[in-house]
Tab-separated table of C-alpha atoms in Angstrom:
chain	number	residue	atom	x	y	z
A	1	MET	CA	32.309	95.846	138.904
A	2	LYS	CA	31.871	98.309	136.081
A	3	ALA	CA	29.740	95.938	134.083
A	4	GLU	CA	27.171	96.747	136.608
A	5	ALA	CA	28.227	99.830	137.535
A	6	PHE	CA	27.410	101.023	133.614
A	7	ALA	CA	24.326	98.479	133.443
A	8	ALA	CA	23.548	100.683	136.444
A	9	GLY	CA	24.181	104.400	134.967
A	10	ARG	CA	26.171	107.461	133.882
A	11	ALA	CA	29.173	105.834	135.716
A	12	ILE	CA	33.407	106.835	136.082
A	13	VAL	CA	35.652	104.172	136.379
A	14	VAL	CA	39.358	104.970	136.893
A	15	TYR	CA	42.356	102.564	137.191
A	16	GLY	CA	45.253	102.589	139.508
A	17	ALA	CA	48.555	100.307	140.377
A	18	GLY	CA	49.664	100.068	143.605
A	19	TYR	CA	53.812	100.430	143.960
A	20	ALA	CA	54.879	97.011	143.069
A	21	GLY	CA	52.086	95.635	142.929
A	22	SER	CA	50.890	95.527	146.440
A	23	TRP	CA	49.447	98.319	149.199
A	24	ASP	CA	50.117	99.885	152.016
A	25	ALA	CA	47.143	98.880	154.350
A	26	GLY	CA	50.199	98.516	157.260
A	27	ARG	CA	50.828	95.301	157.872
A	28	CYS	CA	50.402	94.023	154.706
A	29	CYS	CA	51.545	94.216	152.268
A	30	GLY	CA	55.050	93.380	149.710
A	31	LEU	CA	57.064	96.592	148.951
A	32	ALA	CA	54.213	99.045	149.782
A	33	ALA	CA	54.042	98.275	153.530
A	34	ALA	CA	57.814	97.226	153.491
A	35	HIS	CA	59.035	101.638	151.534
A	36	ARG	CA	55.035	102.884	153.875
A	37	VAL	CA	54.241	103.759	150.902
A	38	ASP	CA	51.417	106.820	151.457
A	39	ASP	CA	48.746	104.894	149.085
A	40	VAL	CA	45.912	106.342	151.018
A	41	GLY	CA	47.187	109.964	150.467
A	42	TYR	CA	47.270	108.467	146.859
A	43	LEU	CA	42.967	107.021	147.006
A	44	LEU	CA	42.305	110.437	147.744
A	45	HIS	CA	44.819	112.024	144.714
A	46	LEU	CA	43.013	109.865	142.561
A	47	LEU	CA	39.608	111.752	143.767
A	48	ARG	CA	40.225	115.312	143.831
A	49	THR	CA	41.825	114.349	140.234
A	50	GLU	CA	38.153	112.933	139.192
A	51	ARG	CA	36.629	115.684	141.014
A	52	SER	CA	38.413	117.902	139.263
A	53	ARG	CA	37.327	116.357	135.813
A	54	HIS	CA	34.110	115.796	136.086
A	55	ARG	CA	30.651	116.638	137.686
A	56	ILE	CA	30.689	113.670	140.388
A	57	ASP	CA	28.049	113.606	143.352
A	58	ARG	CA	29.967	114.022	146.831
A	59	ARG	CA	27.069	112.169	148.417
A	60	HIS	CA	27.928	109.183	147.247
A	61	VAL	CA	31.432	107.598	147.798
A	62	TYR	CA	32.031	103.737	147.818
A	63	LEU	CA	35.378	102.275	148.068
A	64	VAL	CA	36.072	97.683	147.521
A	65	GLY	CA	38.955	95.535	147.869
A	66	PHE	CA	40.025	92.612	147.555
A	67	SER	CA	42.785	91.030	149.269
A	68	ASN	CA	45.337	93.918	149.816
A	69	GLY	CA	43.488	95.737	147.871
A	70	GLY	CA	40.504	94.571	150.954
A	71	MET	CA	43.304	95.599	153.552
A	72	LEU	CA	44.036	99.181	151.451
A	73	ALA	CA	39.477	99.646	151.680
A	74	TYR	CA	39.696	98.686	155.198
A	75	ARG	CA	42.491	101.538	156.205
A	76	PHE	CA	40.626	104.452	154.645
A	77	ALA	CA	37.866	103.867	155.199
A	78	CYS	CA	39.265	103.799	158.529
A	79	ALA	CA	40.728	107.684	158.325
A	80	HIS	CA	38.438	109.098	155.548
A	81	SER	CA	35.038	107.987	156.782
A	82	THR	CA	33.470	111.411	155.842
A	83	THR	CA	34.612	111.026	152.940
A	84	ILE	CA	32.892	107.596	151.357
A	85	SER	CA	29.556	106.299	152.514
A	86	ALA	CA	30.192	103.231	152.389
A	87	PHE	CA	32.432	100.049	151.187
A	88	ALA	CA	32.721	96.754	150.484
A	89	VAL	CA	35.705	93.899	151.521
A	90	VAL	CA	36.553	91.076	149.893
A	91	ALA	CA	38.675	88.436	151.122
A	92	GLY	CA	40.762	90.634	152.900
A	93	ALA	CA	41.474	92.458	156.727
A	94	LEU	CA	41.924	95.335	158.469
A	95	GLU	CA	45.726	95.042	159.070
A	96	MET	CA	45.840	98.234	161.769
A	97	PRO	CA	46.642	98.405	164.842
A	98	SER	CA	43.143	100.894	165.406
A	99	CYS	CA	40.272	101.576	163.793
A	100	ARG	CA	38.274	104.891	165.081
A	101	PRO	CA	35.960	106.061	162.432
A	102	SER	CA	34.251	109.539	162.802
A	103	ARG	CA	30.873	108.388	161.108
A	104	ALA	CA	29.595	104.913	160.477
A	105	LEU	CA	29.209	103.299	156.700
A	106	GLY	CA	27.364	101.029	156.152
A	107	VAL	CA	30.122	97.526	155.603
A	108	LEU	CA	30.041	94.456	153.325
A	109	ASP	CA	33.133	92.020	153.862
A	110	VAL	CA	32.338	88.654	151.793
A	111	GLU	CA	35.018	86.441	153.034
A	112	GLY	CA	35.913	82.291	152.269
A	113	ASP	CA	35.721	79.908	155.073
A	114	SER	CA	38.608	78.098	154.044
A	115	ASP	CA	40.873	81.228	152.526
A	116	HIS	CA	44.628	80.560	153.781
A	117	VAL	CA	46.421	83.168	152.615
A	118	VAL	CA	43.714	85.276	154.527
A	119	PRO	CA	42.265	83.127	157.039
A	120	TYR	CA	38.786	84.206	158.346
A	121	ALA	CA	39.574	83.202	162.346
A	122	GLY	CA	42.705	85.166	161.740
A	123	SER	CA	46.128	84.264	161.733
A	124	ARG	CA	50.077	85.322	163.954
A	125	PHE	CA	51.430	85.004	160.024
A	126	SER	CA	50.494	84.618	156.472
A	127	ARG	CA	53.452	83.011	154.759
A	128	ASP	CA	51.167	84.455	151.824
A	129	ALA	CA	50.520	87.374	152.704
A	130	GLY	CA	54.139	88.103	154.207
A	131	ALA	CA	52.332	89.579	157.835
A	132	PRO	CA	50.231	88.641	160.854
A	133	THR	CA	46.544	88.853	159.951
A	134	ALA	CA	43.167	89.838	161.494
A	135	SER	CA	40.753	87.653	162.721
A	136	VAL	CA	37.484	88.877	160.451
A	137	PRO	CA	35.154	90.006	163.225
A	138	ALA	CA	38.310	91.858	165.038
A	139	SER	CA	38.472	93.496	161.370
A	140	LEU	CA	34.552	94.574	161.752
A	141	ARG	CA	35.233	95.612	165.544
A	142	SER	CA	35.297	98.684	165.171
A	143	TRP	CA	32.287	99.633	162.686
A	144	GLN	CA	29.507	97.668	165.208
A	145	ALA	CA	30.908	99.823	167.415
A	146	VAL	CA	29.862	103.107	165.671
A	147	GLU	CA	27.677	105.119	168.675
A	148	ARG	CA	24.387	106.079	166.702
A	149	SER	CA	25.120	104.465	163.968
A	150	PRO	CA	22.161	103.700	161.236
A	151	ALA	CA	23.837	101.753	159.089
A	152	GLN	CA	24.395	98.575	158.605
A	153	VAL	CA	27.449	95.930	158.593
A	154	ARG	CA	27.137	92.921	157.025
A	155	LEU	CA	29.389	89.198	157.019
A	156	VAL	CA	28.587	87.447	154.793
A	157	ARG	CA	30.911	84.597	155.138
A	158	LEU	CA	31.784	81.872	152.299
A	159	VAL	CA	31.397	78.308	152.590
A	160	GLY	CA	33.961	76.456	151.340
A	161	VAL	CA	35.423	78.772	149.581
A	162	GLY	CA	39.335	79.712	149.385
A	163	HIS	CA	41.208	82.838	148.680
A	164	GLU	CA	39.449	84.535	145.365
A	165	TRP	CA	36.898	86.940	144.648
A	166	PRO	CA	33.615	84.242	144.122
A	167	THR	CA	32.035	84.913	140.390
A	168	ARG	CA	28.751	82.920	139.015
A	169	GLN	CA	30.024	80.304	137.889
A	170	ARG	CA	31.219	79.027	140.997
A	171	GLY	CA	27.331	79.551	142.023
A	172	TRP	CA	28.124	83.244	143.854
A	173	ASP	CA	28.158	86.392	142.699
A	174	ALA	CA	30.092	88.546	144.799
A	175	THR	CA	30.400	91.434	142.093
A	176	GLN	CA	26.351	91.317	142.513
A	177	MET	CA	25.772	91.054	145.952
A	178	ILE	CA	28.428	94.466	146.339
A	179	TRP	CA	26.602	96.362	143.587
A	180	ARG	CA	23.500	95.525	145.538
A	181	PHE	CA	25.349	96.617	149.145
A	182	LEU	CA	26.877	99.983	147.877
A	183	ALA	CA	22.791	101.113	145.903
A	184	ALA	CA	21.456	100.818	148.852
A	185	HIS	CA	23.543	103.734	150.939
A	186	PRO	CA	23.772	107.560	149.623
A	187	ARG	CA	26.659	109.151	148.909
A	188	HIS	CA	28.270	107.722	145.477
A	189	LYS	CA	31.352	106.495	143.527
A	190	VAL	CA	33.479	103.197	143.738
A	191	ILE	CA	36.969	102.639	144.753
A	192	VAL	CA	37.819	99.349	143.582
A	193	ALA	CA	41.478	98.698	144.697
A	194	HIS	CA	41.374	94.597	143.830
A	195	HIS	CA	44.362	91.405	143.894
A	196	ALA	CA	45.335	88.384	142.088
A	197	ALA	CA	43.883	85.606	144.065
A	198	GLY	CA	47.126	83.547	146.383
A	199	ASP	CA	49.564	86.697	144.609
A	200	PRO	CA	49.772	88.752	147.328
A	201	GLY	CA	52.320	90.979	144.482
A	202	LYS	CA	49.473	92.288	141.849
A	203	ALA	CA	46.922	94.803	142.911
A	204	ALA	CA	44.754	97.116	140.863
A	205	GLN	CA	41.635	99.571	141.323
A	206	HIS	CA	39.456	101.170	139.845
A	207	PHE	CA	36.472	103.874	140.396
A	208	ILE	CA	32.249	104.254	139.663
A	209	ALA	CA	30.226	106.864	140.692
A	210	ARG	CA	26.355	107.366	140.424
A	211	ARG	CA	23.893	108.767	140.962
A	212	MET	CA	21.753	106.099	144.068
A	213	PRO	CA	18.540	106.423	146.137
A	214	GLU	CA	18.381	106.608	149.537
A	215	THR	CA	17.278	104.293	151.903
A	216	VAL	CA	16.553	103.130	155.785
A	217	VAL	CA	19.549	100.195	156.281
A	218	ASP	CA	19.798	97.455	158.826
A	219	ASP	CA	21.619	97.478	162.222
A	220	LEU	CA	24.181	94.520	161.774
A	221	GLU	CA	23.436	91.060	159.934
A	222	MET	CA	25.379	87.935	159.558
A	223	ILE	CA	24.463	85.801	156.179
A	224	ASP	CA	26.094	81.586	155.628
A	225	VAL	CA	26.376	81.935	152.239
A	226	GLU	CA	25.284	77.925	152.233
A	227	HIS	CA	21.641	78.083	153.933
A	228	ARG	CA	21.348	81.951	153.239
A	229	HIS	CA	19.520	83.169	156.145
A	230	ALA	CA	21.148	85.814	158.963
A	231	ILE	CA	22.835	83.123	162.351
A	232	GLY	CA	24.095	86.005	163.622
């Protein structure tokens, strides 16, 4: 993600780390959730810190998360939709009992249909995540329901892919698709909360910021990666 941002223009990148390698996304995960660490407040603090150090266009703020980091991305976006303009999640789900965003956002959710850590269809209890997990459709429902939404909600299903960040070597570049999706939405800056594949105990974060053009986007799209066409 960092290389893509810098290739596209000026960017600010900031890395952070979750408590004991985890994020409090609600029901999940690890010590951060067990101790109810205020990770949403932590992200807000990072944003304020970077704004005090750099001239950042507040119309362009984006949030990206992988696994437990994706769960935190959902939680942050639900609570602070006016702070960002779009967000993307890879191998994550909404782990809060409810989500009532105050405004529409561009949402990209990239999920493998063979993910056993955060199953596509959800689970009563995921041993790897250490908590129940919501299904991907249920996670996106709140964003599809926002009234007068001009934003796009896109779900990408990765056929035969497990709990991982897809790369070009695997035949599909999640980083490139996410950056292009974010670039199509006004406002600016990226918070990426990473979580190592198959290990809910490791996490990292970074911010990216630069100016992007405003565009008109579609309403809702679901893409089957194997066939590359809209299926819903």
